Coordinates of C-alpha atoms and ligand atoms in Angstrom, one line a residue:
M1 CA 171.9 85.5 107.6
D2 CA 169.9 87.3 104.8
P3 CA 168.8 90.9 105.3
T4 CA 165.2 90.7 106.4
T5 CA 162.0 92.7 106.9
F6 CA 160.2 91.5 110.0
V7 CA 156.5 92.3 109.6
L8 CA 154.7 91.9 112.9
F9 CA 151.0 91.6 113.1
G10 CA 149.8 92.2 116.7
A11 CA 152.7 94.6 117.5
T12 CA 150.6 96.3 120.2
G13 CA 149.7 93.1 121.9
D14 CA 150.9 91.2 125.0
L15 CA 153.0 88.5 123.3
A16 CA 154.9 91.1 121.3
K17 CA 155.8 93.0 124.4
R18 CA 156.6 90.1 126.7
K19 CA 158.4 87.8 124.3
I20 CA 159.0 89.1 120.8
Y21 CA 160.7 92.4 121.5
P22 CA 162.9 91.1 124.3
A23 CA 163.9 88.2 122.0
L24 CA 164.8 90.5 119.1
Y25 CA 166.8 92.7 121.4
N26 CA 168.7 89.8 122.9
L27 CA 169.5 88.6 119.4
F28 CA 170.6 92.1 118.5
V29 CA 172.9 92.4 121.6
R30 CA 174.4 89.0 120.8
G31 CA 175.0 90.2 117.2
K32 CA 172.6 87.6 115.8
L33 CA 170.2 89.8 113.9
P34 CA 170.6 90.1 110.1
Q35 CA 172.0 93.3 108.7
P36 CA 170.2 95.3 107.5
F37 CA 167.1 94.5 109.5
S38 CA 163.8 96.2 109.3
V39 CA 160.8 95.8 111.6
I40 CA 157.3 97.0 110.7
G41 CA 154.8 96.8 113.6
L42 CA 151.1 96.6 112.8
G43 CA 147.9 97.1 114.8
R44 CA 144.7 99.0 114.7
R45 CA 145.9 101.5 117.3
E46 CA 146.7 104.9 115.8
W47 CA 150.4 104.9 116.9
S48 CA 153.2 106.9 115.4
D49 CA 156.7 105.5 114.8
E50 CA 157.9 107.4 117.9
F51 CA 155.1 106.1 120.1
F52 CA 155.8 102.5 118.9
R53 CA 159.5 102.8 119.6
A54 CA 158.7 104.1 123.1
S55 CA 156.4 101.2 123.7
V56 CA 159.0 98.7 122.5
E57 CA 161.6 100.4 124.8
Q58 CA 159.3 100.2 127.7
S59 CA 158.7 96.5 127.1
L60 CA 162.5 95.9 127.0
R61 CA 163.0 97.6 130.3
K62 CA 160.3 95.4 131.8
F63 CA 160.9 92.1 130.2
S64 CA 164.3 91.8 128.6
R65 CA 167.1 89.8 130.2
S66 CA 169.7 92.0 128.4
E67 CA 170.3 95.4 130.0
A68 CA 168.3 98.0 128.2
N69 CA 170.1 100.9 129.7
D70 CA 172.9 101.3 127.1
A71 CA 171.4 104.2 125.4
G72 CA 173.5 103.9 122.3
L73 CA 172.8 100.2 121.8
L74 CA 169.1 100.8 122.4
H75 CA 168.9 103.6 120.0
R76 CA 170.6 101.6 117.2
F77 CA 168.2 98.7 117.8
L78 CA 165.1 101.0 117.8
Q79 CA 166.2 102.6 114.5
A80 CA 164.9 99.6 112.7
F81 CA 161.3 100.0 114.0
R82 CA 158.4 101.5 112.0
Y83 CA 154.7 101.3 112.6
S84 CA 151.7 101.2 110.3
V85 CA 148.0 101.1 111.2
L86 CA 146.4 98.0 109.8
D87 CA 143.0 96.4 110.2
I88 CA 143.4 92.8 109.3
G89 CA 140.2 92.7 107.3
R90 CA 140.9 95.9 105.3
E91 CA 142.6 95.2 102.0
E92 CA 143.8 98.8 101.3
D93 CA 145.8 98.6 104.6
Y94 CA 147.9 95.8 103.0
R95 CA 148.6 98.0 100.0
K96 CA 149.8 100.8 102.3
L97 CA 151.9 98.2 104.1
L98 CA 153.5 97.1 100.9
E99 CA 154.5 100.7 100.1
L100 CA 156.1 101.1 103.5
V101 CA 157.9 97.8 103.3
E102 CA 159.2 98.6 99.8
R103 CA 160.2 102.1 100.9
R104 CA 162.3 100.7 103.7
E105 CA 163.8 98.0 101.5
A106 CA 164.9 100.8 99.1
E107 CA 166.3 103.0 101.9
L108 CA 168.2 100.1 103.4
R109 CA 169.2 98.7 100.0
M110 CA 168.0 95.3 101.0
P111 CA 166.4 92.4 99.0
P112 CA 162.7 91.7 99.6
N113 CA 163.1 88.9 102.1
R114 CA 160.0 89.1 104.3
L115 CA 159.2 87.3 107.5
F116 CA 155.5 87.7 108.5
Y117 CA 154.9 87.1 112.2
L118 CA 151.3 86.6 113.2
S119 CA 151.1 87.5 116.9
V120 CA 147.3 87.7 116.7
G121 CA 144.3 85.5 117.5
P122 CA 144.1 82.3 115.3
E123 CA 140.8 83.5 113.8
Y124 CA 142.9 86.0 111.7
F125 CA 145.5 83.6 110.3
E126 CA 143.7 82.8 107.1
T127 CA 142.7 86.4 106.3
I128 CA 146.2 87.7 106.8
A129 CA 147.8 84.9 104.7
A130 CA 145.3 85.5 101.9
N131 CA 145.8 89.3 102.0
I132 CA 149.6 89.0 102.0
Q133 CA 149.3 87.0 98.8
S134 CA 146.7 89.1 97.1
S135 CA 148.4 92.5 97.9
G136 CA 151.7 91.4 96.4
L137 CA 153.5 91.5 99.8
G138 CA 154.2 87.8 99.3
S139 CA 155.2 87.7 95.7
A140 CA 158.4 89.8 95.6
N141 CA 161.7 88.5 94.3
G142 CA 163.0 87.3 97.7
W143 CA 162.0 84.7 100.2
K144 CA 158.9 84.8 102.4
R145 CA 158.1 83.1 105.7
L146 CA 155.0 82.9 107.8
V147 CA 155.5 82.5 111.6
I148 CA 152.3 81.6 113.4
E149 CA 151.5 81.3 117.1
K150 CA 149.4 78.5 118.6
P151 CA 146.7 77.4 118.8
F152 CA 146.8 75.7 115.4
G153 CA 143.1 74.6 115.2
H154 CA 140.6 73.7 117.8
D155 CA 140.3 70.1 116.8
L156 CA 141.4 67.8 113.9
A157 CA 138.8 69.2 111.4
S158 CA 139.5 72.9 112.1
A159 CA 143.3 72.3 112.0
R160 CA 143.0 70.6 108.6
E161 CA 140.8 73.4 107.3
L162 CA 143.3 76.1 108.6
N163 CA 146.2 74.3 107.0
R164 CA 144.3 74.0 103.7
K165 CA 143.7 77.7 103.7
L166 CA 147.2 78.7 104.7
S167 CA 148.7 76.4 102.0
E168 CA 146.8 78.5 99.3
S169 CA 149.3 81.3 100.1
F170 CA 152.3 79.7 101.7
A171 CA 154.2 76.4 101.0
E172 CA 154.8 74.1 103.9
E173 CA 158.5 75.0 104.0
E174 CA 157.5 78.6 104.3
I175 CA 155.3 78.1 107.4
Y176 CA 157.0 78.1 110.8
R177 CA 154.5 76.9 113.5
I178 CA 155.7 78.1 116.9
D179 CA 155.7 75.7 119.8
H180 CA 157.7 77.5 122.4
Y181 CA 158.6 74.3 124.2
L182 CA 160.7 73.4 121.1
G183 CA 162.7 76.6 121.7
K184 CA 163.6 75.8 125.3
P185 CA 167.3 75.3 125.6
V186 CA 167.2 71.9 127.2
V187 CA 164.7 70.5 124.6
Q188 CA 167.1 71.7 121.9
R189 CA 169.9 69.8 123.5
L190 CA 168.0 66.4 123.5
E191 CA 169.2 65.8 119.9
S192 CA 172.9 66.3 120.7
L193 CA 172.5 64.3 124.0
Q194 CA 172.0 61.2 122.0
Q195 CA 174.4 62.1 119.1
A196 CA 177.3 62.9 121.4
N197 CA 176.8 59.9 123.7
P198 CA 176.9 56.5 122.1
V199 CA 176.2 55.0 125.6
I200 CA 172.9 56.9 125.8
Q201 CA 172.1 56.2 122.2
A202 CA 172.6 52.5 122.7
M203 CA 170.4 52.4 125.8
W204 CA 167.6 54.4 124.1
T205 CA 165.3 51.4 123.6
N206 CA 162.8 49.2 125.3
R207 CA 165.6 46.8 126.1
Y208 CA 166.9 49.1 128.8
I209 CA 164.1 51.6 129.4
S210 CA 161.2 50.8 131.7
N211 CA 159.1 53.9 131.2
V212 CA 159.3 57.6 130.4
Q213 CA 157.5 60.3 132.4
I214 CA 156.9 63.8 131.0
T215 CA 155.5 66.4 133.4
A216 CA 154.6 70.0 132.9
A217 CA 153.2 71.2 136.2
E218 CA 152.3 74.8 136.8
S219 CA 151.5 76.5 140.1
V220 CA 149.5 79.3 138.4
G221 CA 145.8 79.0 137.8
V222 CA 143.8 80.3 134.9
E223 CA 145.1 83.8 135.5
E224 CA 143.5 86.5 133.3
R225 CA 142.8 84.1 130.5
A226 CA 139.4 82.7 131.5
G227 CA 137.8 83.5 128.2
Y228 CA 140.4 81.6 126.3
Y229 CA 141.2 78.8 128.7
D230 CA 137.6 77.7 129.6
H231 CA 137.1 76.8 125.9
V232 CA 140.4 75.1 125.5
G233 CA 141.4 73.2 128.7
A234 CA 144.7 71.5 129.4
L235 CA 144.2 69.0 126.6
R236 CA 144.3 71.6 123.8
D237 CA 146.3 74.2 125.7
M238 CA 149.3 72.0 126.6
F239 CA 148.8 68.4 125.7
Q240 CA 148.1 68.4 122.0
N241 CA 151.1 70.6 121.3
H242 CA 153.8 71.0 123.9
M243 CA 153.5 67.6 125.6
L244 CA 153.3 65.6 122.4
Q245 CA 156.2 67.6 121.0
L246 CA 158.2 66.6 124.1
L247 CA 157.2 63.0 123.6
M248 CA 158.4 63.1 120.0
M249 CA 161.7 64.8 120.9
T250 CA 162.3 62.1 123.5
A251 CA 161.4 59.1 121.4
I252 CA 163.3 59.9 118.2
H253 CA 166.5 58.2 117.4
L254 CA 168.9 60.3 115.5
P255 CA 171.8 59.3 113.3
H256 CA 175.1 61.1 114.0
E257 CA 174.6 63.4 111.0
S258 CA 171.1 64.8 111.3
S259 CA 169.3 67.5 109.4
P260 CA 166.1 69.4 110.0
E261 CA 164.4 67.1 107.5
K262 CA 165.6 64.0 109.3
V263 CA 164.5 65.3 112.7
R264 CA 161.1 66.1 111.5
F265 CA 160.8 62.8 109.6
K266 CA 161.7 60.8 112.7
K267 CA 159.2 62.8 114.8
K268 CA 156.5 62.0 112.3
R269 CA 157.5 58.3 112.4
V270 CA 157.0 58.4 116.2
M271 CA 153.5 59.9 115.9
E272 CA 152.5 57.4 113.3
A273 CA 153.5 54.6 115.6
L274 CA 151.5 56.0 118.6
L275 CA 148.8 53.5 119.5
P276 CA 145.5 55.2 118.8
V277 CA 143.0 55.3 121.6
L278 CA 139.3 54.5 121.0
K279 CA 136.8 56.9 122.4
E280 CA 135.2 54.2 124.5
D281 CA 138.6 53.3 126.0
V282 CA 139.9 56.8 126.8
R283 CA 139.0 56.5 130.4
L284 CA 141.4 53.6 130.8
S285 CA 144.4 55.6 129.9
V286 CA 143.5 59.2 130.4
V287 CA 142.8 61.0 133.7
R288 CA 140.9 64.3 133.5
G289 CA 141.1 66.7 136.4
Q290 CA 140.0 70.2 137.6
Y291 CA 141.5 72.1 140.5
A292 CA 139.5 72.7 143.6
A293 CA 140.3 75.3 146.3
G294 CA 143.6 74.7 148.1
S295 CA 146.8 76.5 148.9
I296 CA 149.9 77.3 146.9
G297 CA 153.1 78.3 148.7
G298 CA 151.1 78.6 152.0
K299 CA 148.5 81.0 150.4
P300 CA 144.9 80.0 150.0
V301 CA 143.6 79.9 146.4
V302 CA 140.1 79.4 145.0
G303 CA 139.0 76.5 142.9
Y304 CA 138.7 76.7 139.1
T305 CA 134.9 77.3 139.0
S306 CA 135.3 80.2 141.5
E307 CA 137.8 82.0 139.3
P308 CA 136.6 85.2 137.7
G309 CA 135.1 84.6 134.3
I310 CA 134.7 80.8 134.7
A311 CA 131.2 79.4 134.7
P312 CA 130.3 77.9 138.1
D313 CA 129.4 74.6 136.4
S314 CA 132.3 74.5 134.0
A315 CA 133.6 70.9 133.3
N316 CA 136.8 72.2 131.7
D317 CA 139.9 70.1 132.3
T318 CA 142.8 71.9 134.1
F319 CA 144.8 68.6 134.4
I320 CA 145.5 65.7 132.2
A321 CA 147.5 62.6 132.7
A322 CA 147.8 59.9 130.1
R323 CA 149.6 56.7 129.2
L324 CA 150.7 56.5 125.6
L325 CA 152.3 53.5 123.8
I326 CA 154.5 53.6 120.8
E327 CA 154.1 50.5 118.7
N328 CA 157.5 50.1 117.1
N329 CA 160.5 48.0 117.7
D330 CA 162.3 50.6 119.8
W331 CA 159.5 51.4 122.2
R332 CA 157.1 48.5 122.3
G333 CA 156.1 47.9 125.9
V334 CA 157.5 51.2 127.3
P335 CA 154.7 53.4 128.6
F336 CA 155.1 57.1 128.1
Y337 CA 153.3 58.8 130.9
I338 CA 152.4 62.5 130.3
R339 CA 150.8 64.9 132.7
T340 CA 150.2 68.6 132.8
G341 CA 148.1 70.8 135.0
K342 CA 147.5 74.2 136.5
R343 CA 147.5 75.0 140.2
M344 CA 149.8 72.1 141.0
K345 CA 152.3 72.1 143.8
E346 CA 155.2 73.7 141.9
K347 CA 156.2 74.9 138.6
S348 CA 158.3 72.1 137.0
T349 CA 158.7 70.8 133.5
R350 CA 160.8 67.7 133.4
I351 CA 161.3 64.4 131.6
V352 CA 162.3 61.3 133.6
V353 CA 163.6 58.3 131.8
E354 CA 163.5 55.3 134.2
F355 CA 165.8 52.5 133.2
K356 CA 165.0 48.8 133.8
E357 CA 166.5 47.2 136.8
P358 CA 168.9 44.4 135.7
V359 CA 171.5 46.3 137.7
K360 CA 169.5 45.7 140.8
Q361 CA 169.2 42.0 140.2
A362 CA 172.9 41.7 139.3
A363 CA 173.9 43.4 142.5
T364 CA 174.4 40.6 145.0
G365 CA 173.5 40.8 148.6
K366 CA 172.3 44.1 150.0
E367 CA 169.7 45.9 147.9
N368 CA 169.1 48.5 150.5
G369 CA 169.1 52.0 148.8
I370 CA 169.2 50.6 145.3
A371 CA 166.9 52.5 142.9
P372 CA 166.6 52.3 139.1
N373 CA 168.9 54.4 137.1
L374 CA 167.3 57.6 135.9
L375 CA 167.9 60.2 133.3
V376 CA 166.4 63.4 134.6
I377 CA 165.9 66.2 132.1
E378 CA 164.9 69.4 133.8
I379 CA 163.4 71.7 131.2
G380 CA 162.2 74.6 133.4
P381 CA 162.5 76.6 135.6
D382 CA 165.7 74.7 136.4
E383 CA 167.6 73.6 133.3
S384 CA 169.8 70.5 133.6
I385 CA 170.3 66.9 132.5
K386 CA 171.4 64.4 135.1
L387 CA 172.1 60.7 135.1
R388 CA 171.4 58.9 138.4
L389 CA 173.5 55.9 139.0
N390 CA 174.1 53.8 142.1
T391 CA 177.4 53.3 143.9
K392 CA 178.3 51.1 146.8
D393 CA 180.0 52.4 149.9
A394 CA 183.3 50.9 150.7
G395 CA 183.5 48.2 153.4
P396 CA 181.6 44.9 153.9
D397 CA 178.5 46.6 155.2
G398 CA 178.4 49.4 152.8
G399 CA 175.0 50.1 151.3
F400 CA 174.1 51.4 147.9
K401 CA 173.6 55.1 147.4
P402 CA 172.7 57.2 144.4
V403 CA 175.1 59.4 142.6
Q404 CA 174.4 61.7 139.8
V405 CA 176.4 62.6 136.8
E406 CA 175.7 66.1 135.5
L407 CA 175.5 66.0 131.7
F408 CA 174.4 69.6 131.3
E409 CA 173.8 72.5 133.5
S410 CA 172.4 75.6 131.9
P411 CA 174.6 78.7 131.8
K412 CA 173.0 81.7 133.5
D413 CA 172.5 83.6 130.2
S414 CA 171.0 80.8 128.2
P415 CA 168.7 82.1 125.6
E416 CA 165.0 82.2 126.1
A417 CA 162.8 80.0 123.9
Y418 CA 161.5 82.9 121.8
E419 CA 165.1 84.0 121.2
N420 CA 166.1 80.6 119.9
L421 CA 163.0 80.3 117.7
I422 CA 163.0 83.7 116.2
G423 CA 166.7 83.3 115.5
D424 CA 166.0 80.0 113.8
A425 CA 163.1 81.5 111.7
L426 CA 165.4 84.3 110.6
N427 CA 168.0 81.8 109.6
G428 CA 165.4 79.6 107.8
N429 CA 166.1 76.7 110.1
A430 CA 162.8 74.9 110.7
T431 CA 164.1 72.1 112.9
F432 CA 162.4 73.3 116.0
F433 CA 159.0 74.3 114.5
A434 CA 156.1 72.0 114.2
H435 CA 155.6 70.5 110.8
W436 CA 152.0 70.1 109.6
D437 CA 152.4 66.3 109.6
E438 CA 153.2 66.4 113.3
V439 CA 150.3 68.8 114.1
E440 CA 147.8 66.7 112.1
L441 CA 149.0 63.4 113.8
S442 CA 148.8 65.1 117.2
W443 CA 145.2 66.2 116.6
Q444 CA 144.5 62.7 115.3
W445 CA 145.6 61.1 118.6
V446 CA 143.8 63.7 120.7
Q447 CA 140.5 63.8 118.8
P448 CA 138.9 60.7 120.4
V449 CA 139.9 62.1 123.8
L450 CA 138.1 65.4 122.9
D451 CA 135.1 63.3 121.8
A452 CA 135.1 61.3 125.0
F453 CA 135.3 64.4 127.2
A454 CA 132.5 66.0 125.2
E455 CA 130.3 63.0 125.8
N456 CA 131.4 62.8 129.4
L457 CA 132.8 59.3 129.1
V458 CA 135.7 60.2 131.3
P459 CA 135.2 61.3 134.9
L460 CA 136.3 64.8 135.9
H461 CA 138.3 64.4 139.1
K462 CA 138.7 67.3 141.4
Y463 CA 142.2 67.8 142.9
E464 CA 143.3 70.2 145.6
A465 CA 145.2 73.2 144.4
G466 CA 148.8 72.8 145.5
S467 CA 148.8 69.0 145.0
Y468 CA 150.2 66.8 142.3
G469 CA 146.8 66.3 140.6
P470 CA 144.1 63.8 141.3
A471 CA 144.9 60.5 143.0
E472 CA 143.8 58.8 139.8
S473 CA 146.9 60.1 138.1
A474 CA 149.2 58.2 140.5
A475 CA 146.8 55.2 140.2
L476 CA 147.3 55.2 136.4
L477 CA 151.0 54.5 136.8
A478 CA 150.4 52.1 139.8
Q479 CA 148.4 49.9 137.4
D480 CA 151.8 49.2 135.7
G481 CA 153.7 49.0 138.9
N482 CA 155.2 52.5 138.4
C483 CA 155.0 55.8 140.2
W484 CA 155.7 59.4 139.3
W485 CA 159.2 60.3 140.2
F486 CA 160.0 63.2 142.5
D487 CA 156.4 63.8 143.8
Q488 CA 156.9 64.4 147.5
E489 CA 153.8 62.4 148.4
E490 CA 154.3 58.7 149.0
P491 CA 154.3 56.8 145.8
Q492 CA 151.2 54.7 145.4
S493 CA 152.7 51.7 143.6
K494 CA 155.1 48.8 144.1
S495 CA 155.4 46.8 147.2
E496 CA 155.7 48.4 150.6
S497 CA 159.4 47.6 150.7
E498 CA 160.1 49.1 147.3
K499 CA 158.2 52.2 148.3
G500 CA 160.6 52.5 151.2
E501 CA 163.5 52.3 148.8
R502 CA 162.1 54.8 146.5
Y503 CA 161.3 57.1 149.3
A504 CA 164.9 56.8 150.5
Y505 CA 166.1 57.6 147.1
H506 CA 163.9 60.7 146.9
A507 CA 165.2 61.8 150.2
N508 CA 168.7 61.4 148.9
Y509 CA 168.0 63.4 145.8
Ligands
LIG601 N1 150.3 86.3 125.3 C1 151.0 85.2 125.4 O1 151.7 84.9 126.4 C2 150.8 84.1 124.4 C3 150.0 84.4 123.3 N2 149.9 83.4 122.3 C4 149.2 83.7 121.1 O2 149.7 84.8 120.4 C5 148.7 85.5 119.8 C6 148.6 87.0 120.3 O3 148.3 86.9 121.7 P1 148.4 88.3 122.6 O4 149.5 89.1 122.2 O5 148.4 87.7 124.0 O6 147.0 89.0 122.3 P2 146.6 90.5 122.6 O7 145.1 90.4 122.7 O8 147.4 91.1 123.7 O9 147.0 91.2 121.3 C7 146.3 91.0 120.1 C8 147.0 91.8 119.0 O10 146.2 91.7 117.8 C9 145.9 92.9 117.2 N3 144.6 92.8 116.6 C10 143.5 92.3 117.0 N4 142.5 92.4 116.1 C11 143.0 93.1 115.1 C12 142.5 93.5 113.8 N5 141.3 93.3 113.5 N6 143.3 94.1 113.0 C13 144.6 94.4 113.3 N7 145.2 94.0 114.5 C14 144.4 93.3 115.3 C15 145.9 93.9 118.4 O11 146.2 95.2 117.9 P3 145.2 96.4 118.1 O12 144.5 96.2 119.4 O13 146.1 97.6 118.1 O14 144.3 96.3 116.9 C16 147.0 93.3 119.3 O15 148.2 93.9 118.8 C17 147.4 84.7 120.1 O16 147.2 83.8 119.0 C18 147.7 83.9 121.3 O17 147.0 82.7 121.4 C19 150.6 82.2 122.4 C20 151.4 81.9 123.5 C21 151.5 82.8 124.6
LIG602 O1 151.5 77.7 125.9 C1 151.3 77.8 127.1 O2 152.4 77.6 128.0 C2 152.3 78.1 129.3 C3 153.4 77.4 130.1 O3 154.7 77.7 129.4 P1 156.0 77.6 130.3 O4 157.0 78.0 129.3 O5 155.9 78.6 131.4 O6 156.1 76.2 130.8 C4 151.0 77.9 129.9 O7 150.9 78.6 131.1 C5 149.9 78.4 129.0 O8 148.6 78.1 129.6 C6 150.0 77.8 127.7 O9 149.1 78.5 126.8

């Protein structure tokens, strides 16, 4: 790994404390930081180097998974940290920054490889990128990389404009767009799941797969982010980025030998094949919801419009469910159902691949207990990949029962998403960052949905906090004869007898 200067805009902010410093420390503890390594933190606050280091140390004690009480280790880690006051709009501050960066590079005898991490609001991205270029920070004789946080644009037009501006200062291969779902350990394993298992690879088509369900349910509400969330909603906050990335990662087919370029090319192909939805038809395949009062874990919680900072008449979406279709030879006819929402029954991010049921038809006689084979990919908070198969009890009257094959269970110290992603960015590996093509194609799919919401063409369904979302979400799948797996409520599709079977299967789970 090349010696690197890590220039952090927003070093005094929440994300830096909660995610970035713990990730850097974990990388350091695992011996995965480059040597030498220099960190320059930036913010408007008039902090000294010592105050900055104390603040980083405090955040490690609070948020790091690695023990931060080895004084020697901590001291060596913090040695790398310097702070400089910088107002994003003030050009002279960038010149001062350049002097500091160069001084540290000389002290540490390191080449000018610079990673600029923008942990600030998106309204600052363009200005920072332009100032990096004009100040000379970005034109030294080493590499430069720009890591940016979401959101990338507010809609298709603003995303395109932002990309145009950034590309005046950074080439596409220098831009690392963070989508922290791509850093989650299980998501990073999807690639090798196919590559290492020809059986799964062979079955990864519409010939064997009935439908795919991608859920990111959260039990938290809007928390302290009313100002941000009420302008964004579940569609922009989760669906346009994380959920569509999960769809791409699930739908790609990878050759045995894959490279970052191949992965991204295949993801782009998936997005290009996604059947566009017309604004007038959005309501047929998209369900929009907003939580009402209810209870979570036995405690009463208020509805969205009673949350502090939310307008009492807000029509913002806190829940989305959608059916998407991929028009290519591999996936034609296989619905991909996606749902995400706040204040749902439990925190759970998972992908369920439901296989078709030829097995069921082939099994003669008793069908009692038979359920479709499933591949269940738990992304968080549990991390595992399990394949559910059916087996038959011995003896003439034996019924079928599900068994599960564990393909992956996360080790206790599996790295956190930010650790994976920052490590990759330092290594120059862009596989798990969102390429502009993917971002643009995602916004392209989402734009008619945004338009339909804005024109109120899609009803806003209230759902009780602590539920699995509005009933219309289950009805969306029921139209195709499907139901969401692992919801504890009774599935609302298929015949009564099949419901019974599925219920039994859930109970056995
Ligand atoms: N917090 C989170 O969990 C997540 C955040 N994000 C994204 O990360 C980014 C940062 O979020 P977060 O840390 O929560 O935000 P905060 O509001 O906590 O921090 C903002 C940071 O930006 C700095 N800043 C703001 N204005 C200026 C300015 N004019 N000049 C210099 N520095 C400035 C602040 O420094 P100072 O006050 O010292 O000037 C502060 O360090 C946002 O884009 C957010 O959307 C993404 C995912 C999750
Ligand atoms: O990006 C975001 O993600 C979180 C959920 O992330 P997870 O890793 O806990 O699943 C979400 O709460 C937040 O609203 C959104 O901005």
